[in-house]
PDB file of C-alpha atoms in Angstrom:
ATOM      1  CA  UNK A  23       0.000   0.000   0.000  1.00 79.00           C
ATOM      2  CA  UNK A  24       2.696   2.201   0.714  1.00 81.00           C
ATOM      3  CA  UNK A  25       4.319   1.976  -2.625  1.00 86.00           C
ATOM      4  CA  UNK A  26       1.336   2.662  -4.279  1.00 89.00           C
ATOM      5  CA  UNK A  27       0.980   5.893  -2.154  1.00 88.00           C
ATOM      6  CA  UNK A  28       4.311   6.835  -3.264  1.00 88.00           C
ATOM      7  CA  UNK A  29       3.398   6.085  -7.375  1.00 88.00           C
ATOM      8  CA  UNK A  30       0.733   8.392  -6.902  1.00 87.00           C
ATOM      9  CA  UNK A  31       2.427  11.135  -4.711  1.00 87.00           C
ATOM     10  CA  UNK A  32       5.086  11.091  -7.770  1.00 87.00           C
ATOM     11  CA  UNK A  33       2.541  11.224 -10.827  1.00 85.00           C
ATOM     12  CA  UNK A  34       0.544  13.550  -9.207  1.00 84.00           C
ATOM     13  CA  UNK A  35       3.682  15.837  -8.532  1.00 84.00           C
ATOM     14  CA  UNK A  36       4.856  15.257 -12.356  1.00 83.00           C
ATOM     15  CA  UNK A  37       2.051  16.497 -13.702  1.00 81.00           C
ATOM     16  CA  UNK A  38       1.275  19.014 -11.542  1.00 81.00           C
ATOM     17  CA  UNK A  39       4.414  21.051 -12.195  1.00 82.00           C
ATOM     18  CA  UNK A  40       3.977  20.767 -15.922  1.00 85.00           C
ATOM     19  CA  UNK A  41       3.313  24.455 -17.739  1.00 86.00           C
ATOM     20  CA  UNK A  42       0.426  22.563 -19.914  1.00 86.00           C
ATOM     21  CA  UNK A  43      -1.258  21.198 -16.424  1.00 85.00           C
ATOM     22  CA  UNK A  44      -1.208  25.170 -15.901  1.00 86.00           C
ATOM     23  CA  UNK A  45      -1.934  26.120 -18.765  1.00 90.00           C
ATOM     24  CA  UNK A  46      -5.175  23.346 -19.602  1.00 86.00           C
ATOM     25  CA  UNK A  47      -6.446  24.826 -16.276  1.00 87.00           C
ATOM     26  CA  UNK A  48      -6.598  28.267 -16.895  1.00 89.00           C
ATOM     27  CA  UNK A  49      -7.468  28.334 -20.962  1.00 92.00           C
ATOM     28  CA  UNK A  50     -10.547  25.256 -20.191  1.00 92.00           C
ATOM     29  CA  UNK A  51     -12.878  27.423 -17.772  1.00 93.00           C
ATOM     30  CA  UNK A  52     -12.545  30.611 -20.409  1.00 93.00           C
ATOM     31  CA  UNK A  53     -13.163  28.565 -23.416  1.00 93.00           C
ATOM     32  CA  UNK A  54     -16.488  26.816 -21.667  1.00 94.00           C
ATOM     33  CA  UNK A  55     -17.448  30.148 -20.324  1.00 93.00           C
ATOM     34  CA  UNK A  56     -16.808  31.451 -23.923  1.00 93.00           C
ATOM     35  CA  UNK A  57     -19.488  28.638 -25.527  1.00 93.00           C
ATOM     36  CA  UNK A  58     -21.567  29.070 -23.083  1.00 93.00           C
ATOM     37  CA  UNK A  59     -21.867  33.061 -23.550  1.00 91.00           C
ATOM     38  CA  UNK A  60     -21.729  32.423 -27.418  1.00 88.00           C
ATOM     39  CA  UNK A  61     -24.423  30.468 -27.077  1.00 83.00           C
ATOM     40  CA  UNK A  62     -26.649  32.277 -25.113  1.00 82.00           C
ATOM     41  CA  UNK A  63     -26.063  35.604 -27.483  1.00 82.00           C
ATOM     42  CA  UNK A  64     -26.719  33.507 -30.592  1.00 76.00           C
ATOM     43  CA  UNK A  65     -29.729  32.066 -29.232  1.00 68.00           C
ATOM     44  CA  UNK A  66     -30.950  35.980 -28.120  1.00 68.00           C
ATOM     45  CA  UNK A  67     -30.551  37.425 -31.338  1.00 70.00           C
ATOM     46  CA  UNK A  68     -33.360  38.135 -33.729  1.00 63.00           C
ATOM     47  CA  UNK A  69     -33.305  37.919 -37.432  1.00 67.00           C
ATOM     48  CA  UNK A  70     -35.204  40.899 -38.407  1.00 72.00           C
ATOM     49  CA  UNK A  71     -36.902  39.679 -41.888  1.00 79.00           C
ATOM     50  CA  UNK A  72     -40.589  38.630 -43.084  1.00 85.00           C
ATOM     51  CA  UNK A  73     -41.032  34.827 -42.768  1.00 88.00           C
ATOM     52  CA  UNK A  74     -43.860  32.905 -44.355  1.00 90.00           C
ATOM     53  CA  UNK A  75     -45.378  30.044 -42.315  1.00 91.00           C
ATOM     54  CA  UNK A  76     -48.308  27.955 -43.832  1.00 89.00           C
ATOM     55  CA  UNK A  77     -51.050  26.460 -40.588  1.00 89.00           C
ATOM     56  CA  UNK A  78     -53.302  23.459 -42.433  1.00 87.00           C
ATOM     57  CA  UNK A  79     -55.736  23.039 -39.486  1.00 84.00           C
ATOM     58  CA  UNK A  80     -58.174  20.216 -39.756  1.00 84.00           C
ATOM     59  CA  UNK A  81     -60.553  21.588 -37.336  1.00 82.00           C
ATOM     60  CA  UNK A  82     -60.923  25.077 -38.989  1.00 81.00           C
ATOM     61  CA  UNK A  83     -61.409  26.863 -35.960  1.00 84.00           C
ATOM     62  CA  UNK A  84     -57.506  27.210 -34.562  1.00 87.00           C
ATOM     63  CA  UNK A  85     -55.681  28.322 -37.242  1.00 87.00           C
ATOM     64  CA  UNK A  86     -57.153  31.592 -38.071  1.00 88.00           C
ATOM     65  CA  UNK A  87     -56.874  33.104 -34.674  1.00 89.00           C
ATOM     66  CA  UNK A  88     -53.299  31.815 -34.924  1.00 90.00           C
ATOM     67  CA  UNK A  89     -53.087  33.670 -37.812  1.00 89.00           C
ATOM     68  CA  UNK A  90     -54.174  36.992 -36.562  1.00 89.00           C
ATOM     69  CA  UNK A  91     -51.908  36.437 -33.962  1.00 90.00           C
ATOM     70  CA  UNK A  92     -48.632  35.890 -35.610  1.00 89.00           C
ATOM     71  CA  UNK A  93     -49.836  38.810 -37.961  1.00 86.00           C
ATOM     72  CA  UNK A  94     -50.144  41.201 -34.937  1.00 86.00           C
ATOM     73  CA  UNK A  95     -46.215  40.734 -34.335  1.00 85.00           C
ATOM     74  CA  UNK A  96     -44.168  43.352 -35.867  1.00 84.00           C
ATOM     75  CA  UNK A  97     -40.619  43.631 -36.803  1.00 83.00           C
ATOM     76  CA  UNK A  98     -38.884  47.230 -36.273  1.00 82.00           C
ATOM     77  CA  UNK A  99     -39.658  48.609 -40.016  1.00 83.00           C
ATOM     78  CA  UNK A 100     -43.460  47.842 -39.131  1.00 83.00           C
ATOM     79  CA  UNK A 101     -43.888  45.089 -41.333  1.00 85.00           C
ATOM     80  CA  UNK A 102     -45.357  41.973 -39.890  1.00 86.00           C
ATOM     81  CA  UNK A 103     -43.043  39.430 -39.123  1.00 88.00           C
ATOM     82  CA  UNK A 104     -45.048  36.827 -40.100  1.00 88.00           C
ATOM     83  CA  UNK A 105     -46.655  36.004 -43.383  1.00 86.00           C
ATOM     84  CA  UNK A 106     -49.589  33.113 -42.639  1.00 89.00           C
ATOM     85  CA  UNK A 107     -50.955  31.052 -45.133  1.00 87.00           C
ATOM     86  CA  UNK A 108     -53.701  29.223 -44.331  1.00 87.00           C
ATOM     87  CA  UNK A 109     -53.867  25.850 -45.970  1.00 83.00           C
ATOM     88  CA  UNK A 110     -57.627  24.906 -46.645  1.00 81.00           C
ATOM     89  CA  UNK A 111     -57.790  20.506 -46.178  1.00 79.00           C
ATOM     90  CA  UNK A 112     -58.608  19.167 -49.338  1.00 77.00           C
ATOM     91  CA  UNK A 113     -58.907  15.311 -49.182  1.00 74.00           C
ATOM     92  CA  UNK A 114     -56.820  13.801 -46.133  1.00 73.00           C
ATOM     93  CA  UNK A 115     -55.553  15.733 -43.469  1.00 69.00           C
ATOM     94  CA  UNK A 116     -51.858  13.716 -44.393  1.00 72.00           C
ATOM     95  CA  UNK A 117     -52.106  14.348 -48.153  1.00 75.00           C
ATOM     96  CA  UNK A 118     -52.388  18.324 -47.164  1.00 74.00           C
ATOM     97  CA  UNK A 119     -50.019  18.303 -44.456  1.00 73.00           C
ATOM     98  CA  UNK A 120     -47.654  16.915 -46.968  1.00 76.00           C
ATOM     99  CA  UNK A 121     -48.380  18.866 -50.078  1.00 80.00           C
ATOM    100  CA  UNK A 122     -46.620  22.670 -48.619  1.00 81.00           C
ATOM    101  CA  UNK A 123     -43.485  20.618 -47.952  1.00 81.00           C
ATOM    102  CA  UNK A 124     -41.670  21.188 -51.351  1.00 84.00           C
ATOM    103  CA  UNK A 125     -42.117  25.006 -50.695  1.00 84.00           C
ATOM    104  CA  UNK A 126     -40.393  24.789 -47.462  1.00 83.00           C
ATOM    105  CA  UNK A 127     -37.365  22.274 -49.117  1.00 83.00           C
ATOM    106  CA  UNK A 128     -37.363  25.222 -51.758  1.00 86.00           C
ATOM    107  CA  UNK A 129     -37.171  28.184 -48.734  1.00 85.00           C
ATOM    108  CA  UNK A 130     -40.437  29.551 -49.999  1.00 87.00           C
ATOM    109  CA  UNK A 131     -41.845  28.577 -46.801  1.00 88.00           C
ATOM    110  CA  UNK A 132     -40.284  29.000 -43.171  1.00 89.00           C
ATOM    111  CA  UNK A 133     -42.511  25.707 -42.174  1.00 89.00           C
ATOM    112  CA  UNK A 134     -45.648  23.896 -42.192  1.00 88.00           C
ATOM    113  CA  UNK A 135     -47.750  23.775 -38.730  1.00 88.00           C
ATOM    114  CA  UNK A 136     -50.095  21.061 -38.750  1.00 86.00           C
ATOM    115  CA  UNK A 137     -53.101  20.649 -36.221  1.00 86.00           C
ATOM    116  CA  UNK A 138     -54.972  17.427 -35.954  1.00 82.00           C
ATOM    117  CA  UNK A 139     -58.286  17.122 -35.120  1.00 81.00           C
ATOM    118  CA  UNK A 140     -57.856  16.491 -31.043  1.00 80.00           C
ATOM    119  CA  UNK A 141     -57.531  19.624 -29.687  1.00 78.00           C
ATOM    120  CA  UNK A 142     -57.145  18.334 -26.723  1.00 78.00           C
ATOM    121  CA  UNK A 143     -54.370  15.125 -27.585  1.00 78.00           C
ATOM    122  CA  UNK A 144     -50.573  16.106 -26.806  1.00 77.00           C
ATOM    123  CA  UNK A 145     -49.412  14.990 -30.653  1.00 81.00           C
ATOM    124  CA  UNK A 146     -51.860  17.008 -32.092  1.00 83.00           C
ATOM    125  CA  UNK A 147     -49.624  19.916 -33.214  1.00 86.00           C
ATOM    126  CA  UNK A 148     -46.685  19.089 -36.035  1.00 84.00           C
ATOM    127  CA  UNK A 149     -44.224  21.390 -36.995  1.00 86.00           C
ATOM    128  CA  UNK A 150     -42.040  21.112 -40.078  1.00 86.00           C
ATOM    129  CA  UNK A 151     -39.114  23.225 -40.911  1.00 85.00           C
ATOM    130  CA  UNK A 152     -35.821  23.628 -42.249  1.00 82.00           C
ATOM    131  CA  UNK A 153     -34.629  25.270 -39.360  1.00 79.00           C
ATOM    132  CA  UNK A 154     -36.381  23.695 -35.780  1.00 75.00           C
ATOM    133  CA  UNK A 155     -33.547  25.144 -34.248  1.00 73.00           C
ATOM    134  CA  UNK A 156     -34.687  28.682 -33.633  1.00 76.00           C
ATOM    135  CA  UNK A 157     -35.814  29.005 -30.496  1.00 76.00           C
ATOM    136  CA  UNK A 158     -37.354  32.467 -31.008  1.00 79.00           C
ATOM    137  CA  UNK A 159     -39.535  31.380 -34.063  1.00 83.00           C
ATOM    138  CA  UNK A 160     -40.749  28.590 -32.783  1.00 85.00           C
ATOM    139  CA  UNK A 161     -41.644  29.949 -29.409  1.00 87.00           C
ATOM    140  CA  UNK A 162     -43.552  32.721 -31.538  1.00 87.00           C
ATOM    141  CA  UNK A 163     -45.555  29.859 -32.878  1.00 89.00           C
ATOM    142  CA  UNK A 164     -46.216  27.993 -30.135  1.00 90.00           C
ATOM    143  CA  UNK A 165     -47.526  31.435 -28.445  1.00 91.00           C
ATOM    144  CA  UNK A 166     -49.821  32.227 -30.871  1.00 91.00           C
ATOM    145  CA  UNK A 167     -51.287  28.539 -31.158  1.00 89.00           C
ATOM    146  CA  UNK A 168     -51.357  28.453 -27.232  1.00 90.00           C
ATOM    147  CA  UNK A 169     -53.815  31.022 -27.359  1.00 91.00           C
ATOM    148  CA  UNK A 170     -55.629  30.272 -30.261  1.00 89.00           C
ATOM    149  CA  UNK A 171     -56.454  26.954 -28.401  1.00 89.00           C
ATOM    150  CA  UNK A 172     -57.293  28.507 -25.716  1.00 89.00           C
ATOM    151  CA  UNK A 173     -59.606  31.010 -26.896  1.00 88.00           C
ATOM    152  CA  UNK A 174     -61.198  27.793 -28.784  1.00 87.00           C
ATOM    153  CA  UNK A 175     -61.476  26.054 -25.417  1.00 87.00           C
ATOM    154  CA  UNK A 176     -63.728  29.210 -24.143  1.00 88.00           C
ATOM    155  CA  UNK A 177     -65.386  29.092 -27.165  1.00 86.00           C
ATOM    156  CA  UNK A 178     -66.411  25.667 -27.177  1.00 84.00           C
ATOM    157  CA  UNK A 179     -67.529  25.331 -23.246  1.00 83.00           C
ATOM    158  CA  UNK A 180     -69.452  28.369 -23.681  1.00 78.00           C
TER     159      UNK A 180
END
């Protein structure tokens, strides 16, 4: 036991009084608190530009109040930031969920929101976009179909 003690005393001092232990130790902490930051300001930032989203609602009641909604939302020039199209269902809810999706592989369209017919189920809303990844547009979205639901919840136990 006491030879191992003494193994480990000795690596531990060898390393230890290395300039890259040193160094490792001081440049690690910066360059995680640097991703970190970096993250956090990329993920704050707003692109400032028109986007077109297309909502194909199968119950016809959510999608225009999401609509009015997300056209209520400005960007600094006073333009709206979003541009809703509202896809009418013609034939299967999958077959018109499916047909927008060339526009968005072409960048015509941001994405395609789809709402089932289950308000109420938790898989009922499908999004479909190039880029999921921004967390401002898709929180925008969610927003505005939050409260289109829930305006169609009042409506409905009225």
């Amino acid at each position: 036991m006491h030879n191992m003690l003494m193994i480990i005393r000795r690596e531990y001092r060898e390393r230890v009084t290395k300039k890259s232990f040193w160094i490792g130790t001081a440049v690690f902490p910066v360059l995680m608190g640097g991703l970190i930051f970096g993250s956090i300001l990329l993920g704050a930032m707003q692109i400032d530009k028109q986007r077109k989203i297309a909502l194909v609602d199968v119950t016809g009641e959510i999608a225009p109040a999401a609509a009015v909604k997300m056209s209520a939302e400005k960007l600094k020039t006073g333009l709206p930031k979003w541009i809703v199209e509202v896809v009418p269902v013609s034939g299967s809810p999958d077959e018109t969920r499916k047909s927008p999706r060339p526009r968005v592989l072409s960048k015509d369209l941001f994405g395609v929101v789809t709402i089932g017919p289950d308000v109420e189920a938790d898989d009922n809303f499908h999004f479909y976009g190039l880029n999921v990844s921004d967390v401002g547009a898709t929180m925008a979205i969610r927003r505005a179909l939050r409260d289109s639901v829930v305006a169609y919840r009042l409506k409905k136990s009225q």
